[in-house]
Coordinates of N, CA and C and ligand atoms in Angstrom, one line a residue:
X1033 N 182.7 50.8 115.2 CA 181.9 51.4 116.3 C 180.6 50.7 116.4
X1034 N 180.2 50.2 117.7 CA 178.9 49.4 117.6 C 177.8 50.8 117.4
X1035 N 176.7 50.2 117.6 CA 175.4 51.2 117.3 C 174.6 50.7 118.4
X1036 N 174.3 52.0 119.2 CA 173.1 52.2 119.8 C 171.9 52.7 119.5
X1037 N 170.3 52.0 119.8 CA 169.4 53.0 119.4 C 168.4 52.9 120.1
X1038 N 168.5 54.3 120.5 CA 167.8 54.9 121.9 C 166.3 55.3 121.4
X1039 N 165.5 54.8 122.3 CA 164.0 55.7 122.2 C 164.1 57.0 122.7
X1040 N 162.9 57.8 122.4 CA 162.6 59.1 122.8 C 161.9 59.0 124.1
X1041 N 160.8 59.4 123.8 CA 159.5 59.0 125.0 C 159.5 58.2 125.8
X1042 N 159.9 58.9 127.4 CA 159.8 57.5 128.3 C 161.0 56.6 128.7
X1043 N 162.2 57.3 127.6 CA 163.1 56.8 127.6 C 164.3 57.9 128.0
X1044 N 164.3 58.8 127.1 CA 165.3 60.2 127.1 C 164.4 61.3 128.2
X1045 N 163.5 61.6 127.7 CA 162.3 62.5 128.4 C 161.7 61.4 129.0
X1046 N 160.9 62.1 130.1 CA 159.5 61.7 130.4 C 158.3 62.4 130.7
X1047 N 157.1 62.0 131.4 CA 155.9 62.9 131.4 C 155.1 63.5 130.2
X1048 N 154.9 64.0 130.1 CA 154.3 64.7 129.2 C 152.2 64.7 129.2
X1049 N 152.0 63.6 129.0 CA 150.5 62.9 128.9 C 149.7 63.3 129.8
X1050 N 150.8 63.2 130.7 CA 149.6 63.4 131.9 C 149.2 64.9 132.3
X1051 N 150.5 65.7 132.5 CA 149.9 67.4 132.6 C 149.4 67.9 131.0
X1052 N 149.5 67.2 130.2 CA 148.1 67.5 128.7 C 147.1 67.4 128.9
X1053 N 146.8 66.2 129.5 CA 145.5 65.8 130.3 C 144.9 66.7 131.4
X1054 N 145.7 66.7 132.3 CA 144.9 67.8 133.2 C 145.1 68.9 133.2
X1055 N 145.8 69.5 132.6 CA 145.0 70.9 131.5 C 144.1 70.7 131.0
X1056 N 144.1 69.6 130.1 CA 142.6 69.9 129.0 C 141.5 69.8 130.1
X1057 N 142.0 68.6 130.7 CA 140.0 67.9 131.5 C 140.4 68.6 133.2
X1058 N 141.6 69.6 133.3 CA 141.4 70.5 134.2 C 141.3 69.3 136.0
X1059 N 142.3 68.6 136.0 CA 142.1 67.6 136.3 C 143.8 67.6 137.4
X1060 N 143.6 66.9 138.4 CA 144.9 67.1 139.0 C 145.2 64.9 139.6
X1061 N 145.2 64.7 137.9 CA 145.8 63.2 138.3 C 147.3 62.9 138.2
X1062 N 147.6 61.6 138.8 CA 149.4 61.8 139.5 C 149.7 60.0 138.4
X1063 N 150.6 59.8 138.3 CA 150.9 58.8 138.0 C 150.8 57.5 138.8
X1064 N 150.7 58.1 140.0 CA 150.2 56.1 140.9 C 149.3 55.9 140.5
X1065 N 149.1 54.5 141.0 CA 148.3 53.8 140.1 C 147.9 53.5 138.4
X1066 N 149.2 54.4 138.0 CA 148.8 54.5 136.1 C 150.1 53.3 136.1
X1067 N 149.6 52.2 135.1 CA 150.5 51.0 135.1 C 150.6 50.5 133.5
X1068 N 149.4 51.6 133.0 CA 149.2 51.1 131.4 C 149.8 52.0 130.2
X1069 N 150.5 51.9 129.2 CA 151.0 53.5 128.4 C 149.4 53.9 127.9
X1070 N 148.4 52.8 127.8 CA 147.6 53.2 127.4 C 146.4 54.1 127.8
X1071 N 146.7 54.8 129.2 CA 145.8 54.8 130.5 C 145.1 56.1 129.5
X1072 N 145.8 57.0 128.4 CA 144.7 58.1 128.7 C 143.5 57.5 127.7
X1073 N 143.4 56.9 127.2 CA 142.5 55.9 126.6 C 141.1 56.3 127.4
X1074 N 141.8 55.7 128.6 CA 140.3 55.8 129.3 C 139.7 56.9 130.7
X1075 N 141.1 57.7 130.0 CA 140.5 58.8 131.1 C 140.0 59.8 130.2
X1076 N 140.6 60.4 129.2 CA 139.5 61.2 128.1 C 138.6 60.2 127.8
X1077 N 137.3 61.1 127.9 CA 135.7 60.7 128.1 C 135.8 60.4 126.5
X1078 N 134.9 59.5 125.5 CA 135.0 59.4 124.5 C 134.2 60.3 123.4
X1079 N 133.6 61.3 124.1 CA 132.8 62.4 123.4 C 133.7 63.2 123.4
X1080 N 135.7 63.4 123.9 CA 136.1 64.4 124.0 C 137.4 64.3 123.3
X1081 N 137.0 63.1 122.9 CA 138.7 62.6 122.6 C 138.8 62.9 121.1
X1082 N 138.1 63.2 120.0 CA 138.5 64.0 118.8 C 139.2 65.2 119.3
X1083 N 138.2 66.2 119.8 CA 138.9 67.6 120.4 C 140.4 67.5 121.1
X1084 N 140.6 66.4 121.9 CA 141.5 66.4 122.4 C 142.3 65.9 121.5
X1085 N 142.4 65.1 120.9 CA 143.5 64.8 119.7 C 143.8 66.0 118.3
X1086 N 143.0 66.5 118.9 CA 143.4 67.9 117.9 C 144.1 69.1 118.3
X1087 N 143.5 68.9 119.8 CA 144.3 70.3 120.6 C 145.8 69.7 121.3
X1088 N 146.1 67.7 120.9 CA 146.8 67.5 121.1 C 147.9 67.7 119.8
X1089 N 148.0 67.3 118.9 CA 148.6 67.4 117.6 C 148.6 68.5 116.9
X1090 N 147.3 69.7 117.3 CA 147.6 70.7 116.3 C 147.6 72.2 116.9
X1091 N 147.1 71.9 118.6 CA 147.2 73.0 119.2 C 148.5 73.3 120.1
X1092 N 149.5 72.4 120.5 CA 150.4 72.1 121.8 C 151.6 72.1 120.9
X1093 N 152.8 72.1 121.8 CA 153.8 71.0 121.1 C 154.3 70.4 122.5
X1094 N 154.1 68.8 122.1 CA 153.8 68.0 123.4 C 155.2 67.9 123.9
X1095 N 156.6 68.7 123.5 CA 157.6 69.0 124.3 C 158.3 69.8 124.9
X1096 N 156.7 70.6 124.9 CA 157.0 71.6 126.1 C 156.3 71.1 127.3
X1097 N 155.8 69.8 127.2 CA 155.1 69.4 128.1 C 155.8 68.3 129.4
X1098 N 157.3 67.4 128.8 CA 158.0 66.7 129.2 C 159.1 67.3 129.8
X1099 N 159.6 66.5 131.2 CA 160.8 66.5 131.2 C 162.1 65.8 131.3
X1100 N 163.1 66.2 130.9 CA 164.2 65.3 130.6 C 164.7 64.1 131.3
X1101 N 164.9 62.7 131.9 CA 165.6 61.9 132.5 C 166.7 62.6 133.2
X1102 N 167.1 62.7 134.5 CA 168.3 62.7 135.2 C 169.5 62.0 134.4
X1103 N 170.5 63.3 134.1 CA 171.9 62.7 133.2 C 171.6 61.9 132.1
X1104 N 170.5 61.8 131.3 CA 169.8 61.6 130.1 C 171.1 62.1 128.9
X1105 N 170.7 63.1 129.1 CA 172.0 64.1 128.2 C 173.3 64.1 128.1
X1106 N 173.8 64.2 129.6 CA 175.3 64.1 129.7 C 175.7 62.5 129.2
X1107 N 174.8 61.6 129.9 CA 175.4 59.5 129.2 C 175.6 60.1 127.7
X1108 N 173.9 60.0 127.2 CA 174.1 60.2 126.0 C 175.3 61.0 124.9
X1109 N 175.7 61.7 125.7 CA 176.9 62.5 125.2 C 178.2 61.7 125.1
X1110 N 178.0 61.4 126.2 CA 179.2 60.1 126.2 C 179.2 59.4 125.7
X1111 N 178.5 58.5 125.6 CA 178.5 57.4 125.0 C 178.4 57.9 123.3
X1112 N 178.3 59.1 122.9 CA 177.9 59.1 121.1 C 179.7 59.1 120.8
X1113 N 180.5 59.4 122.2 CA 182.3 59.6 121.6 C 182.5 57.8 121.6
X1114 N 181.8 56.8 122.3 CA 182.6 55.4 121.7 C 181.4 54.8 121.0
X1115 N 180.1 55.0 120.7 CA 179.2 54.2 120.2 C 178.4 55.1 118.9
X1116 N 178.1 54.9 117.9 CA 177.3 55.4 117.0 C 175.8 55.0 117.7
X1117 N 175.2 56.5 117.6 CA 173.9 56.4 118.3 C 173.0 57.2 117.2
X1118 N 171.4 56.1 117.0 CA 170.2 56.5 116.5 C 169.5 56.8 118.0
X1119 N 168.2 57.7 117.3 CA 167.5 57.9 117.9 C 166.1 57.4 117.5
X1120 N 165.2 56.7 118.1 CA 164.5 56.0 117.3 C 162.9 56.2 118.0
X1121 N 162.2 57.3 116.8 CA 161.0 57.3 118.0 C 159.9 57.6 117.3
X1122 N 158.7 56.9 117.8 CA 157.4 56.5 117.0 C 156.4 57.9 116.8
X1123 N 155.6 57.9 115.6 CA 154.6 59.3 116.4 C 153.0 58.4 115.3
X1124 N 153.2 57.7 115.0 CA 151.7 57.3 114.6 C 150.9 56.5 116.0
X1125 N 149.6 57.5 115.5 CA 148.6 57.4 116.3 C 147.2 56.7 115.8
X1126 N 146.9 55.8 115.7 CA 145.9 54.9 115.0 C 144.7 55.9 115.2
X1127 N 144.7 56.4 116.3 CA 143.0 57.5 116.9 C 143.3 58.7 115.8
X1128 N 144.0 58.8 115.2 CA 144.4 60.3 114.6 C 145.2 60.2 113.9
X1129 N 145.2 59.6 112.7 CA 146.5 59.8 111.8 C 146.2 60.7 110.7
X1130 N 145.5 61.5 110.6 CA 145.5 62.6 109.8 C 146.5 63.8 110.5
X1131 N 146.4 63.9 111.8 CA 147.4 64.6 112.0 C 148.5 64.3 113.3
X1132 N 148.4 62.9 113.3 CA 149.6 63.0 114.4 C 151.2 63.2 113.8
X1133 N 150.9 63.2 112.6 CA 152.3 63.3 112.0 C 152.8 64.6 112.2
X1134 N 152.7 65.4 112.8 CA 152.7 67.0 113.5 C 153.8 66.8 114.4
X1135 N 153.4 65.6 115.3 CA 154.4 65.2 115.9 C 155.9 65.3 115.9
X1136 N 156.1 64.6 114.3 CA 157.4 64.8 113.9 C 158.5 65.6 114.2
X1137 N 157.8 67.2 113.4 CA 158.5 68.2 113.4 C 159.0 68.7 114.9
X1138 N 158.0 68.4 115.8 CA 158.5 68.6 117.1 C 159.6 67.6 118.0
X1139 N 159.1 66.4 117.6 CA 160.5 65.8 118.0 C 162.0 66.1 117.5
X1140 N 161.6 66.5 115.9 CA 162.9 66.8 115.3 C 163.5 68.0 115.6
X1141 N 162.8 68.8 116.2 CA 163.4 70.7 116.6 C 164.0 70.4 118.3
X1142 N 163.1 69.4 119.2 CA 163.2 68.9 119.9 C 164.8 68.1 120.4
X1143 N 165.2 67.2 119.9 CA 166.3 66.1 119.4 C 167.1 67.3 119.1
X1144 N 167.1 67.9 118.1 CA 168.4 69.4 117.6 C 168.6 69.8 118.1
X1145 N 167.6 70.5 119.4 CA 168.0 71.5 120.4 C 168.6 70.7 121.5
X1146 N 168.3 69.2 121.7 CA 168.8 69.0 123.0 C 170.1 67.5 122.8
X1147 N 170.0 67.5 121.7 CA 171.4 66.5 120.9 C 171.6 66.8 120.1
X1148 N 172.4 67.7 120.4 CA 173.2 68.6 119.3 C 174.2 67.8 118.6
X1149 N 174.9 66.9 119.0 CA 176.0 65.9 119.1 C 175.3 65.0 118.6
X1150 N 174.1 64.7 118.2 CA 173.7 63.3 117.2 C 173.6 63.8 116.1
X1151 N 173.5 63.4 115.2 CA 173.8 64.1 113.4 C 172.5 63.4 113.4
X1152 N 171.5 64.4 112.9 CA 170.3 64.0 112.5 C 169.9 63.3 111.6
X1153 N 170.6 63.0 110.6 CA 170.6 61.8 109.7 C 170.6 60.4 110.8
X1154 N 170.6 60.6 111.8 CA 170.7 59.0 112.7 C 168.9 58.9 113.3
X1155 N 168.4 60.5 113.2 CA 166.9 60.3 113.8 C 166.2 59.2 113.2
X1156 N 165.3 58.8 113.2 CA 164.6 57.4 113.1 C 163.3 57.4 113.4
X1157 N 162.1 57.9 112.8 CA 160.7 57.9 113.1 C 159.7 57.3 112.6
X1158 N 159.9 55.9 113.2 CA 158.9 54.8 112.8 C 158.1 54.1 114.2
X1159 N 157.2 53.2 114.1 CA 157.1 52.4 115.1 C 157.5 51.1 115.3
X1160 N 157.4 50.8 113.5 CA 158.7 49.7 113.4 C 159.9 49.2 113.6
X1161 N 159.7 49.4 115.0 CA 161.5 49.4 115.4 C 162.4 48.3 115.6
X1162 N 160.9 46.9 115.6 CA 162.0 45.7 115.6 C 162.2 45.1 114.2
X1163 N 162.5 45.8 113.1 CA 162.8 45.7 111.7 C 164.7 46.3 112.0
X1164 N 164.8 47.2 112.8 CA 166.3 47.4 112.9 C 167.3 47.0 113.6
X1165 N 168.4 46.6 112.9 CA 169.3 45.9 113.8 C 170.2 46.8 114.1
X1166 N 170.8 46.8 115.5 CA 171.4 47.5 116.3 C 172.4 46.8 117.1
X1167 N 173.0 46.7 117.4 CA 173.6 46.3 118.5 C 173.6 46.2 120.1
X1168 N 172.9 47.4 120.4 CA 172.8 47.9 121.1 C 171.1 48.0 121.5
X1169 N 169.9 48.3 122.2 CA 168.9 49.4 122.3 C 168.1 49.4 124.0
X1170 N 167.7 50.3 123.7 CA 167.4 51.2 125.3 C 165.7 51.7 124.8
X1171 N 164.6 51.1 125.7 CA 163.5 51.8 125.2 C 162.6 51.4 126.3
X1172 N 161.5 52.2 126.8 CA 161.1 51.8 127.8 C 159.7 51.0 127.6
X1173 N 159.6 50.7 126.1 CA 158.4 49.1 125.9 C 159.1 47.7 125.9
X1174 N 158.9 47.1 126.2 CA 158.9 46.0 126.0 C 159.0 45.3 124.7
X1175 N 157.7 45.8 123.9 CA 157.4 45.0 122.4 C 158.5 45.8 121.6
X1176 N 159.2 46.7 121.9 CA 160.5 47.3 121.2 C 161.7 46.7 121.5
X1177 N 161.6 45.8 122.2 CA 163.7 45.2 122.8 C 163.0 43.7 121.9
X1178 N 162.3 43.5 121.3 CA 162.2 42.2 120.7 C 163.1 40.7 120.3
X1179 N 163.5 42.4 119.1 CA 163.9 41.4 118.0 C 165.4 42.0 117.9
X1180 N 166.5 41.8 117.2 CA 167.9 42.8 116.1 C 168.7 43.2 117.3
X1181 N 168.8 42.8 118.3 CA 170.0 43.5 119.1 C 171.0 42.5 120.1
X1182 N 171.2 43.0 120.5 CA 172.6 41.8 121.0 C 172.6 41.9 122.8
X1183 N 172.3 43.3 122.6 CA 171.9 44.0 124.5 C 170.8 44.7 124.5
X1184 N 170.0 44.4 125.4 CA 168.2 45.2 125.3 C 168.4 45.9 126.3
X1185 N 168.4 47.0 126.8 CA 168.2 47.6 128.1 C 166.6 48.3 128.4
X1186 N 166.1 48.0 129.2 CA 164.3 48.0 129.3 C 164.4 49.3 130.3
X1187 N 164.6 50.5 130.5 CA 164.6 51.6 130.9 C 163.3 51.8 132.0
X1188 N 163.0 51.8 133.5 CA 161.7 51.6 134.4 C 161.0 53.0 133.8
X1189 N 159.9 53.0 133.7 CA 158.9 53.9 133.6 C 157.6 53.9 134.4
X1190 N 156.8 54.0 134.3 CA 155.3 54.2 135.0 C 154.8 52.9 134.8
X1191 N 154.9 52.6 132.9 CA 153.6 51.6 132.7 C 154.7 50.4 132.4
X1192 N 155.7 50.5 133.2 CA 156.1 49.3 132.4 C 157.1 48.7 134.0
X1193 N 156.6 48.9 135.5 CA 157.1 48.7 136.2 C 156.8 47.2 136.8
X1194 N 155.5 46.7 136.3 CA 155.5 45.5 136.7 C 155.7 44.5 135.6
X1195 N 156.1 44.7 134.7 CA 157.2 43.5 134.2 C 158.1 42.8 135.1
X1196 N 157.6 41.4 135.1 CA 158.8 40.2 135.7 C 159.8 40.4 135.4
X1197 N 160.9 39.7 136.6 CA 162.3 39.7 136.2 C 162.4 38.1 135.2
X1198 N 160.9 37.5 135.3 CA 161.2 36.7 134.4 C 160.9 36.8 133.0
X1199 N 160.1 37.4 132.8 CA 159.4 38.1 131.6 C 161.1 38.5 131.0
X1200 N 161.6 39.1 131.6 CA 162.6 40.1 131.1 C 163.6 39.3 130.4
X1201 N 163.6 37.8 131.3 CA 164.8 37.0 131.3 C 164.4 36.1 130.0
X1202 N 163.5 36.1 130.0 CA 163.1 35.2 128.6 C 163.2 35.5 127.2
X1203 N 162.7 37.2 127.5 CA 163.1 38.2 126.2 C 165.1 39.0 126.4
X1204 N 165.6 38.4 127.1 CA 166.4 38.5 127.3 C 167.1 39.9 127.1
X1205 N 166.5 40.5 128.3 CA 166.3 41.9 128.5 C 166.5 42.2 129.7
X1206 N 167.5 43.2 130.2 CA 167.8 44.2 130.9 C 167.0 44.9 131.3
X1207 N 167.0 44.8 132.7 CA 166.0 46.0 133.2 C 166.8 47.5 133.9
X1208 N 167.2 48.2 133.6 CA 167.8 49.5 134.1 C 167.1 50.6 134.8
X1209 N 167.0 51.4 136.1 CA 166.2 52.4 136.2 C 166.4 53.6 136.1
X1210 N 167.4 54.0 135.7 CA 167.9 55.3 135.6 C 169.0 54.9 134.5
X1211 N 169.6 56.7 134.1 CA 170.6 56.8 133.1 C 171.8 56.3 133.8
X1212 N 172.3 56.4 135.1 CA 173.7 56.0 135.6 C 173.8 54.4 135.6
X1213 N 172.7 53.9 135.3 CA 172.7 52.4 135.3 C 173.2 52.2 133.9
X1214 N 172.7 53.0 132.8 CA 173.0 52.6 131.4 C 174.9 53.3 131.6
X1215 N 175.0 54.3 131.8 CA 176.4 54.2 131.8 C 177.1 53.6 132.6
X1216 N 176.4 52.9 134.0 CA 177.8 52.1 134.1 C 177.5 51.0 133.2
X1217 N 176.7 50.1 132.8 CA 176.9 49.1 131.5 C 177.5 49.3 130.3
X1218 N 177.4 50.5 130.0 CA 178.0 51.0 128.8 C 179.4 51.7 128.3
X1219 N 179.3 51.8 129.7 CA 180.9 52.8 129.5 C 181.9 52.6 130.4
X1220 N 181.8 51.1 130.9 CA 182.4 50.5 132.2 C 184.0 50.5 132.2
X1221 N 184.7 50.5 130.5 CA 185.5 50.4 130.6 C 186.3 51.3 130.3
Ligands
MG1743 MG1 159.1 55.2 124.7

């Protein structure tokens, strides 16, 4: 059975960051114009951003904040009957590592309740993700389809839309915009 290994964030779900944000700073911003994963960097003011990485990690759980990809669920279901699938998803936060690791437990209750059909022993919570080899991987960074796989599928998101088709072609990477794109590549036959 080959092996897939799918990101969380941005990849399975999406959103989240931004309605955090305008709750806290009370704020009604939209994703146009947002082109960077890094954008809330510079939208929390930097006298506010301890408090907010606290009410981020220890007051919220940031997935009640996301919603799921169109047919995210049902591919992924499919595809776990011909492919062995990880799930592979980062939660260190260089601004806050005392407690981003809070994170965790939420992805993991998260993942259980909504892939039931992945055996949790396949979850995967590092940021080191081009250390694993896969056969397969689906993630919506770029610096994540690297290295260890054989097919990269680069999933469209917000900040990652103006990537070249050449850029892509170099790192020898797939660009997909939706889940019915990964199943028809994946389950064509
Ligand atoms: Mg991601």
């Amino acid at each position: 059975m080959k092996k897939i290994m799918i990101d969380l964030d941005d990849t399975i779900t999406t959103g989240g960051y931004l309605d955090i944000v305008n709750k806290y700073l009370n704020t009604n911003l939209t994703y146009e114009n947002i082109n960077n994963q890094y954008w809330v960097d510079n939208i929390i003011p930097k006298e506010k951003l301890t408090k907010y990485l606290n009410y981020l990690y220890n007051e919220i759980n940031f997935y009640d904040y996301i919603k799921i990809n169109d047919n995210a669920i049902n591919v992924i279901e499919n595809l776990s009957k011909y492919y062995e699938i990880f799930i592979c998803s980062a939660y260190v936060d260089k601004r806050d590592l005392k407690n981003c690791a809070n994170l965790i437990i939420h992805k993991y209750n998260w993942l259980r309740e909504n892939l039931p059909f992945i055996n949790p022993d396949n979850f995967i919570f590092t940021s080191s993700k081009n250390i694993l080899k896969t056969d397969i991987k689906i993630d919506d960074r770029l610096s994540n389809l690297k290295e260890n796989a054989d097919l990269k599928l680069l999933i469209t998101a917000y900040h990652n839309k103006n990537i070249s088709e050449n850029e892509l072609k170099e790192n020898n990477v797939i660009r997909v915009n939706n889940w019915n794109e990964i199943a028809n590549i994946l389950l064509k036959n």
